[in-house]
PDB file of N, CA and C in Angstrom:
ATOM      1  N   LYS Y   1      88.174 117.509 107.059  1.00  0.00           N
ATOM      2  CA  LYS Y   1      89.168 117.362 106.010  1.00  0.00           C
ATOM      3  C   LYS Y   1      90.520 117.890 106.483  1.00  0.00           C
ATOM      4  N   SER Y   2      90.508 119.043 107.130  1.00  0.00           N
ATOM      5  CA  SER Y   2      91.789 119.587 107.588  1.00  0.00           C
ATOM      6  C   SER Y   2      92.367 118.744 108.722  1.00  0.00           C
ATOM      7  N   ASP Y   3      91.495 118.155 109.561  1.00  0.00           N
ATOM      8  CA  ASP Y   3      91.986 117.275 110.627  1.00  0.00           C
ATOM      9  C   ASP Y   3      92.704 116.063 110.045  1.00  0.00           C
ATOM     10  N   LEU Y   4      92.136 115.503 108.992  1.00  0.00           N
ATOM     11  CA  LEU Y   4      92.746 114.342 108.350  1.00  0.00           C
ATOM     12  C   LEU Y   4      94.092 114.718 107.737  1.00  0.00           C
ATOM     13  N   GLY Y   5      94.132 115.871 107.088  1.00  0.00           N
ATOM     14  CA  GLY Y   5      95.388 116.338 106.512  1.00  0.00           C
ATOM     15  C   GLY Y   5      96.448 116.588 107.567  1.00  0.00           C
ATOM     16  N   SER Y   6      96.029 117.163 108.678  1.00  0.00           N
ATOM     17  CA  SER Y   6      96.963 117.410 109.781  1.00  0.00           C
ATOM     18  C   SER Y   6      97.480 116.100 110.368  1.00  0.00           C
ATOM     19  N   LYS Y   7      96.587 115.135 110.541  1.00  0.00           N
ATOM     20  CA  LYS Y   7      96.991 113.839 111.084  1.00  0.00           C
ATOM     21  C   LYS Y   7      97.965 113.143 110.137  1.00  0.00           C
ATOM     22  N   PHE Y   8      97.660 113.179 108.838  1.00  0.00           N
ATOM     23  CA  PHE Y   8      98.536 112.562 107.847  1.00  0.00           C
ATOM     24  C   PHE Y   8      99.914 113.228 107.880  1.00  0.00           C
ATOM     25  N   ALA Y   9      99.928 114.556 107.928  1.00  0.00           N
ATOM     26  CA  ALA Y   9     101.200 115.285 107.974  1.00  0.00           C
ATOM     27  C   ALA Y   9     101.984 114.939 109.233  1.00  0.00           C
ATOM     28  N   GLN Y  10     101.286 114.813 110.355  1.00  0.00           N
ATOM     29  CA  GLN Y  10     101.951 114.463 111.610  1.00  0.00           C
ATOM     30  C   GLN Y  10     102.588 113.078 111.530  1.00  0.00           C
ATOM     31  N   VAL Y  11     101.855 112.120 110.973  1.00  0.00           N
ATOM     32  CA  VAL Y  11     102.368 110.753 110.840  1.00  0.00           C
ATOM     33  C   VAL Y  11     103.626 110.744 109.973  1.00  0.00           C
ATOM     34  N   VAL Y  12     103.586 111.461 108.861  1.00  0.00           N
ATOM     35  CA  VAL Y  12     104.744 111.509 107.964  1.00  0.00           C
ATOM     36  C   VAL Y  12     105.906 112.245 108.635  1.00  0.00           C
ATOM     37  N   TYR Y  13     105.614 113.368 109.282  1.00  0.00           N
ATOM     38  CA  TYR Y  13     106.660 114.150 109.950  1.00  0.00           C
ATOM     39  C   TYR Y  13     107.375 113.328 111.019  1.00  0.00           C
ATOM     40  N   GLU Y  14     106.620 112.489 111.711  1.00  0.00           N
ATOM     41  CA  GLU Y  14     107.202 111.665 112.771  1.00  0.00           C
ATOM     42  C   GLU Y  14     107.913 110.422 112.235  1.00  0.00           C
ATOM     43  N   GLY Y  15     108.015 110.318 110.915  1.00  0.00           N
ATOM     44  CA  GLY Y  15     108.751 109.208 110.317  1.00  0.00           C
ATOM     45  C   GLY Y  15     108.004 107.888 110.335  1.00  0.00           C
ATOM     46  N   LYS Y  16     106.700 107.951 110.388  1.00  0.00           N
ATOM     47  CA  LYS Y  16     105.885 106.731 110.475  1.00  0.00           C
ATOM     48  C   LYS Y  16     105.277 106.351 109.122  1.00  0.00           C
ATOM     49  N   TRP Y  17     106.062 106.549 108.079  1.00  0.00           N
ATOM     50  CA  TRP Y  17     105.561 106.269 106.726  1.00  0.00           C
ATOM     51  C   TRP Y  17     105.191 104.802 106.540  1.00  0.00           C
ATOM     52  N   PHE Y  18     105.973 103.903 107.061  1.00  0.00           N
ATOM     53  CA  PHE Y  18     105.760 102.468 106.852  1.00  0.00           C
ATOM     54  C   PHE Y  18     104.960 101.840 107.988  1.00  0.00           C
ATOM     55  N   THR Y  19     103.939 102.530 108.451  1.00  0.00           N
ATOM     56  CA  THR Y  19     103.106 102.018 109.543  1.00  0.00           C
ATOM     57  C   THR Y  19     101.701 101.721 109.037  1.00  0.00           C
ATOM     58  N   PRO Y  20     100.982 100.838 109.726  1.00  0.00           N
ATOM     59  CA  PRO Y  20      99.589 100.564 109.356  1.00  0.00           C
ATOM     60  C   PRO Y  20      98.703 101.812 109.432  1.00  0.00           C
ATOM     61  N   LEU Y  21      99.011 102.728 110.348  1.00  0.00           N
ATOM     62  CA  LEU Y  21      98.216 103.956 110.459  1.00  0.00           C
ATOM     63  C   LEU Y  21      98.323 104.790 109.195  1.00  0.00           C
ATOM     64  N   ARG Y  22      99.554 105.000 108.700  1.00  0.00           N
ATOM     65  CA  ARG Y  22      99.717 105.782 107.462  1.00  0.00           C
ATOM     66  C   ARG Y  22      99.038 105.089 106.296  1.00  0.00           C
ATOM     67  N   GLU Y  23      99.150 103.768 106.220  1.00  0.00           N
ATOM     68  CA  GLU Y  23      98.506 103.020 105.140  1.00  0.00           C
ATOM     69  C   GLU Y  23      96.987 103.139 105.226  1.00  0.00           C
ATOM     70  N   ALA Y  24      96.435 103.101 106.439  1.00  0.00           N
ATOM     71  CA  ALA Y  24      94.988 103.232 106.616  1.00  0.00           C
ATOM     72  C   ALA Y  24      94.517 104.632 106.236  1.00  0.00           C
ATOM     73  N   LEU Y  25      95.257 105.645 106.661  1.00  0.00           N
ATOM     74  CA  LEU Y  25      94.905 107.017 106.288  1.00  0.00           C
ATOM     75  C   LEU Y  25      94.960 107.196 104.776  1.00  0.00           C
ATOM     76  N   GLN Y  26      96.010 106.663 104.154  1.00  0.00           N
ATOM     77  CA  GLN Y  26      96.163 106.758 102.701  1.00  0.00           C
ATOM     78  C   GLN Y  26      95.016 106.057 101.985  1.00  0.00           C
ATOM     79  N   ALA Y  27      94.629 104.877 102.450  1.00  0.00           N
ATOM     80  CA  ALA Y  27      93.528 104.133 101.827  1.00  0.00           C
ATOM     81  C   ALA Y  27      92.218 104.896 101.959  1.00  0.00           C
ATOM     82  N   PHE Y  28      91.987 105.504 103.115  1.00  0.00           N
ATOM     83  CA  PHE Y  28      90.770 106.287 103.305  1.00  0.00           C
ATOM     84  C   PHE Y  28      90.737 107.486 102.370  1.00  0.00           C
ATOM     85  N   ILE Y  29      91.844 108.199 102.286  1.00  0.00           N
ATOM     86  CA  ILE Y  29      91.919 109.365 101.403  1.00  0.00           C
ATOM     87  C   ILE Y  29      91.674 108.949  99.958  1.00  0.00           C
ATOM     88  N   GLU Y  30      92.311 107.883  99.513  1.00  0.00           N
ATOM     89  CA  GLU Y  30      92.131 107.421  98.135  1.00  0.00           C
ATOM     90  C   GLU Y  30      90.695 107.010  97.862  1.00  0.00           C
ATOM     91  N   SER Y  31      90.037 106.356  98.826  1.00  0.00           N
ATOM     92  CA  SER Y  31      88.653 105.921  98.596  1.00  0.00           C
ATOM     93  C   SER Y  31      87.695 107.102  98.548  1.00  0.00           C
ATOM     94  N   THR Y  32      87.935 108.145  99.351  1.00  0.00           N
ATOM     95  CA  THR Y  32      87.033 109.297  99.328  1.00  0.00           C
ATOM     96  C   THR Y  32      87.286 110.205  98.133  1.00  0.00           C
ATOM     97  N   GLN Y  33      88.457 110.118  97.537  1.00  0.00           N
ATOM     98  CA  GLN Y  33      88.795 110.994  96.419  1.00  0.00           C
ATOM     99  C   GLN Y  33      88.688 110.303  95.061  1.00  0.00           C
ATOM    100  N   ARG Y  34      88.142 109.110  95.048  1.00  0.00           N
ATOM    101  CA  ARG Y  34      88.056 108.312  93.828  1.00  0.00           C
ATOM    102  C   ARG Y  34      87.355 109.058  92.684  1.00  0.00           C
ATOM    103  N   TYR Y  35      86.315 109.825  92.994  1.00  0.00           N
ATOM    104  CA  TYR Y  35      85.560 110.512  91.948  1.00  0.00           C
ATOM    105  C   TYR Y  35      85.932 111.985  91.817  1.00  0.00           C
ATOM    106  N   VAL Y  36      86.960 112.405  92.519  1.00  0.00           N
ATOM    107  CA  VAL Y  36      87.405 113.789  92.433  1.00  0.00           C
ATOM    108  C   VAL Y  36      88.403 113.874  91.295  1.00  0.00           C
ATOM    109  N   THR Y  37      87.912 114.297  90.154  1.00  0.00           N
ATOM    110  CA  THR Y  37      88.754 114.394  88.970  1.00  0.00           C
ATOM    111  C   THR Y  37      88.127 115.398  88.015  1.00  0.00           C
ATOM    112  N   GLY Y  38      88.892 115.887  87.098  1.00  0.00           N
ATOM    113  CA  GLY Y  38      88.367 116.830  86.123  1.00  0.00           C
ATOM    114  C   GLY Y  38      89.359 117.937  85.851  1.00  0.00           C
ATOM    115  N   GLU Y  39      88.837 119.013  85.295  1.00  0.00           N
ATOM    116  CA  GLU Y  39      89.673 120.158  84.944  1.00  0.00           C
ATOM    117  C   GLU Y  39      89.053 121.426  85.501  1.00  0.00           C
ATOM    118  N   VAL Y  40      89.907 122.314  85.962  1.00  0.00           N
ATOM    119  CA  VAL Y  40      89.490 123.639  86.396  1.00  0.00           C
ATOM    120  C   VAL Y  40      90.287 124.631  85.570  1.00  0.00           C
ATOM    121  N   LYS Y  41      89.588 125.592  84.981  1.00  0.00           N
ATOM    122  CA  LYS Y  41      90.261 126.597  84.157  1.00  0.00           C
ATOM    123  C   LYS Y  41      90.165 127.947  84.851  1.00  0.00           C
ATOM    124  N   PHE Y  42      91.289 128.663  84.864  1.00  0.00           N
ATOM    125  CA  PHE Y  42      91.355 129.990  85.456  1.00  0.00           C
ATOM    126  C   PHE Y  42      91.921 130.962  84.443  1.00  0.00           C
ATOM    127  N   LYS Y  43      91.505 132.208  84.562  1.00  0.00           N
ATOM    128  CA  LYS Y  43      92.102 133.288  83.783  1.00  0.00           C
ATOM    129  C   LYS Y  43      92.913 134.144  84.750  1.00  0.00           C
ATOM    130  N   LEU Y  44      94.122 134.429  84.371  1.00  0.00           N
ATOM    131  CA  LEU Y  44      94.985 135.298  85.159  1.00  0.00           C
ATOM    132  C   LEU Y  44      95.037 136.648  84.463  1.00  0.00           C
ATOM    133  N   TYR Y  45      94.648 137.702  85.194  1.00  0.00           N
ATOM    134  CA  TYR Y  45      94.591 139.025  84.577  1.00  0.00           C
ATOM    135  C   TYR Y  45      94.920 140.088  85.613  1.00  0.00           C
ATOM    136  N   LYS Y  46      96.000 140.793  85.411  1.00  0.00           N
ATOM    137  CA  LYS Y  46      96.408 141.915  86.255  1.00  0.00           C
ATOM    138  C   LYS Y  46      96.367 141.579  87.742  1.00  0.00           C
ATOM    139  N   GLY Y  47      96.967 140.467  88.109  1.00  0.00           N
ATOM    140  CA  GLY Y  47      97.044 140.094  89.511  1.00  0.00           C
ATOM    141  C   GLY Y  47      95.800 139.425  90.069  1.00  0.00           C
ATOM    142  N   ASN Y  48      94.824 139.163  89.240  1.00  0.00           N
ATOM    143  CA  ASN Y  48      93.595 138.494  89.671  1.00  0.00           C
ATOM    144  C   ASN Y  48      93.515 137.092  89.094  1.00  0.00           C
ATOM    145  N   ILE Y  49      92.822 136.221  89.800  1.00  0.00           N
ATOM    146  CA  ILE Y  49      92.534 134.875  89.310  1.00  0.00           C
ATOM    147  C   ILE Y  49      91.023 134.761  89.188  1.00  0.00           C
ATOM    148  N   ILE Y  50      90.545 134.435  87.998  1.00  0.00           N
ATOM    149  CA  ILE Y  50      89.111 134.347  87.735  1.00  0.00           C
ATOM    150  C   ILE Y  50      88.785 132.944  87.256  1.00  0.00           C
ATOM    151  N   LYS Y  51      87.818 132.300  87.912  1.00  0.00           N
ATOM    152  CA  LYS Y  51      87.402 130.959  87.489  1.00  0.00           C
ATOM    153  C   LYS Y  51      86.766 131.056  86.109  1.00  0.00           C
ATOM    154  N   ALA Y  52      87.253 130.237  85.181  1.00  0.00           N
ATOM    155  CA  ALA Y  52      86.761 130.281  83.814  1.00  0.00           C
ATOM    156  C   ALA Y  52      85.974 129.037  83.436  1.00  0.00           C
ATOM    157  N   GLY Y  53      85.925 128.033  84.307  1.00  0.00           N
ATOM    158  CA  GLY Y  53      85.134 126.847  84.002  1.00  0.00           C
ATOM    159  C   GLY Y  53      85.655 125.602  84.682  1.00  0.00           C
ATOM    160  N   THR Y  54      84.765 124.624  84.811  1.00  0.00           N
ATOM    161  CA  THR Y  54      85.128 123.330  85.380  1.00  0.00           C
ATOM    162  C   THR Y  54      84.457 122.226  84.585  1.00  0.00           C
ATOM    163  N   THR Y  55      85.128 121.087  84.495  1.00  0.00           N
ATOM    164  CA  THR Y  55      84.544 119.905  83.865  1.00  0.00           C
ATOM    165  C   THR Y  55      84.967 118.678  84.663  1.00  0.00           C
ATOM    166  N   SER Y  56      84.063 117.700  84.711  1.00  0.00           N
ATOM    167  CA  SER Y  56      84.367 116.448  85.395  1.00  0.00           C
ATOM    168  C   SER Y  56      83.430 115.373  84.878  1.00  0.00           C
ATOM    169  N   PRO Y  57      83.926 114.153  84.679  1.00  0.00           N
ATOM    170  CA  PRO Y  57      83.039 113.072  84.255  1.00  0.00           C
ATOM    171  C   PRO Y  57      82.087 112.638  85.367  1.00  0.00           C
ATOM    172  N   TYR Y  58      82.343 113.049  86.609  1.00  0.00           N
ATOM    173  CA  TYR Y  58      81.500 112.650  87.741  1.00  0.00           C
ATOM    174  C   TYR Y  58      80.758 113.830  88.354  1.00  0.00           C
ATOM    175  N   THR Y  59      80.541 114.875  87.611  1.00  0.00           N
ATOM    176  CA  THR Y  59      79.919 116.069  88.161  1.00  0.00           C
ATOM    177  C   THR Y  59      78.532 115.784  88.728  1.00  0.00           C
ATOM    178  N   LEU Y  60      78.198 116.464  89.803  1.00  0.00           N
ATOM    179  CA  LEU Y  60      76.868 116.373  90.396  1.00  0.00           C
ATOM    180  C   LEU Y  60      76.019 117.575  90.004  1.00  0.00           C
ATOM    181  N   TYR Y  61      76.616 118.504  89.289  1.00  0.00           N
ATOM    182  CA  TYR Y  61      75.927 119.727  88.896  1.00  0.00           C
ATOM    183  C   TYR Y  61      75.032 119.460  87.697  1.00  0.00           C
ATOM    184  N   ASN Y  62      73.784 119.858  87.801  1.00  0.00           N
ATOM    185  CA  ASN Y  62      72.831 119.736  86.705  1.00  0.00           C
ATOM    186  C   ASN Y  62      72.281 121.131  86.435  1.00  0.00           C
ATOM    187  N   GLU Y  63      72.651 121.729  85.321  1.00  0.00           N
ATOM    188  CA  GLU Y  63      72.290 123.110  85.023  1.00  0.00           C
ATOM    189  C   GLU Y  63      70.786 123.326  84.990  1.00  0.00           C
ATOM    190  N   SER Y  64      70.030 122.340  84.515  1.00  0.00           N
ATOM    191  CA  SER Y  64      68.580 122.522  84.435  1.00  0.00           C
ATOM    192  C   SER Y  64      67.935 122.563  85.819  1.00  0.00           C
ATOM    193  N   ILE Y  65      68.551 121.903  86.809  1.00  0.00           N
ATOM    194  CA  ILE Y  65      68.021 121.958  88.171  1.00  0.00           C
ATOM    195  C   ILE Y  65      68.509 123.220  88.879  1.00  0.00           C
ATOM    196  N   ALA Y  66      69.730 123.625  88.608  1.00  0.00           N
ATOM    197  CA  ALA Y  66      70.320 124.773  89.289  1.00  0.00           C
ATOM    198  C   ALA Y  66      69.848 126.102  88.717  1.00  0.00           C
ATOM    199  N   SER Y  67      69.190 126.084  87.595  1.00  0.00           N
ATOM    200  CA  SER Y  67      68.770 127.304  86.924  1.00  0.00           C
ATOM    201  C   SER Y  67      67.678 128.022  87.712  1.00  0.00           C
ATOM    202  N   PHE Y  68      67.638 129.335  87.580  1.00  0.00           N
ATOM    203  CA  PHE Y  68      66.603 130.134  88.233  1.00  0.00           C
ATOM    204  C   PHE Y  68      65.496 130.518  87.257  1.00  0.00           C
ATOM    205  N   THR Y  69      65.513 129.967  86.075  1.00  0.00           N
ATOM    206  CA  THR Y  69      64.461 130.271  85.107  1.00  0.00           C
ATOM    207  C   THR Y  69      63.284 129.331  85.309  1.00  0.00           C
ATOM    208  N   THR Y  70      62.146 129.694  84.765  1.00  0.00           N
ATOM    209  CA  THR Y  70      60.957 128.852  84.903  1.00  0.00           C
ATOM    210  C   THR Y  70      60.963 127.778  83.830  1.00  0.00           C
ATOM    211  N   GLY Y  71      60.203 126.725  84.066  1.00  0.00           N
ATOM    212  CA  GLY Y  71      60.092 125.656  83.092  1.00  0.00           C
ATOM    213  C   GLY Y  71      61.172 124.607  83.197  1.00  0.00           C
ATOM    214  N   ASP Y  72      61.960 124.642  84.253  1.00  0.00           N
ATOM    215  CA  ASP Y  72      63.026 123.663  84.429  1.00  0.00           C
ATOM    216  C   ASP Y  72      62.528 122.471  85.232  1.00  0.00           C
ATOM    217  N   LEU Y  73      63.413 121.533  85.523  1.00  0.00           N
ATOM    218  CA  LEU Y  73      63.053 120.338  86.283  1.00  0.00           C
ATOM    219  C   LEU Y  73      62.669 120.649  87.721  1.00  0.00           C
ATOM    220  N   TYR Y  74      63.225 121.694  88.284  1.00  0.00           N
ATOM    221  CA  TYR Y  74      62.978 122.025  89.685  1.00  0.00           C
ATOM    222  C   TYR Y  74      61.749 122.913  89.797  1.00  0.00           C
ATOM    223  N   ASP Y  75      60.824 122.550  90.674  1.00  0.00           N
ATOM    224  CA  ASP Y  75      59.640 123.368  90.922  1.00  0.00           C
ATOM    225  C   ASP Y  75      60.006 124.407  91.978  1.00  0.00           C
ATOM    226  N   HIS Y  76      60.041 125.668  91.589  1.00  0.00           N
ATOM    227  CA  HIS Y  76      60.483 126.731  92.482  1.00  0.00           C
ATOM    228  C   HIS Y  76      59.515 126.963  93.635  1.00  0.00           C
ATOM    229  N   HIS Y  77      58.311 126.457  93.548  1.00  0.00           N
ATOM    230  CA  HIS Y  77      57.355 126.559  94.647  1.00  0.00           C
ATOM    231  C   HIS Y  77      57.751 125.639  95.801  1.00  0.00           C
ATOM    232  N   ASP Y  78      58.627 124.658  95.541  1.00  0.00           N
ATOM    233  CA  ASP Y  78      59.081 123.736  96.587  1.00  0.00           C
ATOM    234  C   ASP Y  78      60.068 124.398  97.547  1.00  0.00           C
ATOM    235  N   ALA Y  79      60.594 125.536  97.159  1.00  0.00           N
ATOM    236  CA  ALA Y  79      61.617 126.203  97.988  1.00  0.00           C
ATOM    237  C   ALA Y  79      61.049 126.700  99.299  1.00  0.00           C
TER     238      ALA Y  79
END
């Protein structure tokens, strides 16, 4: 990810905005980020940043599978 960002920055810095390379990089970035959307909430308190929650219509997180309690969808013996 950082290599792609560095390459994109280099292309733009070198004034190659209107090139097929920049267009290809942009298309790749847009296609990989298509489902990256949602909200992230933070609390700011005395110089600290604390994550307060996230939501997304495309989330892959399933609380019943990620839970450490018994009786969920995940069989803990499989670990």
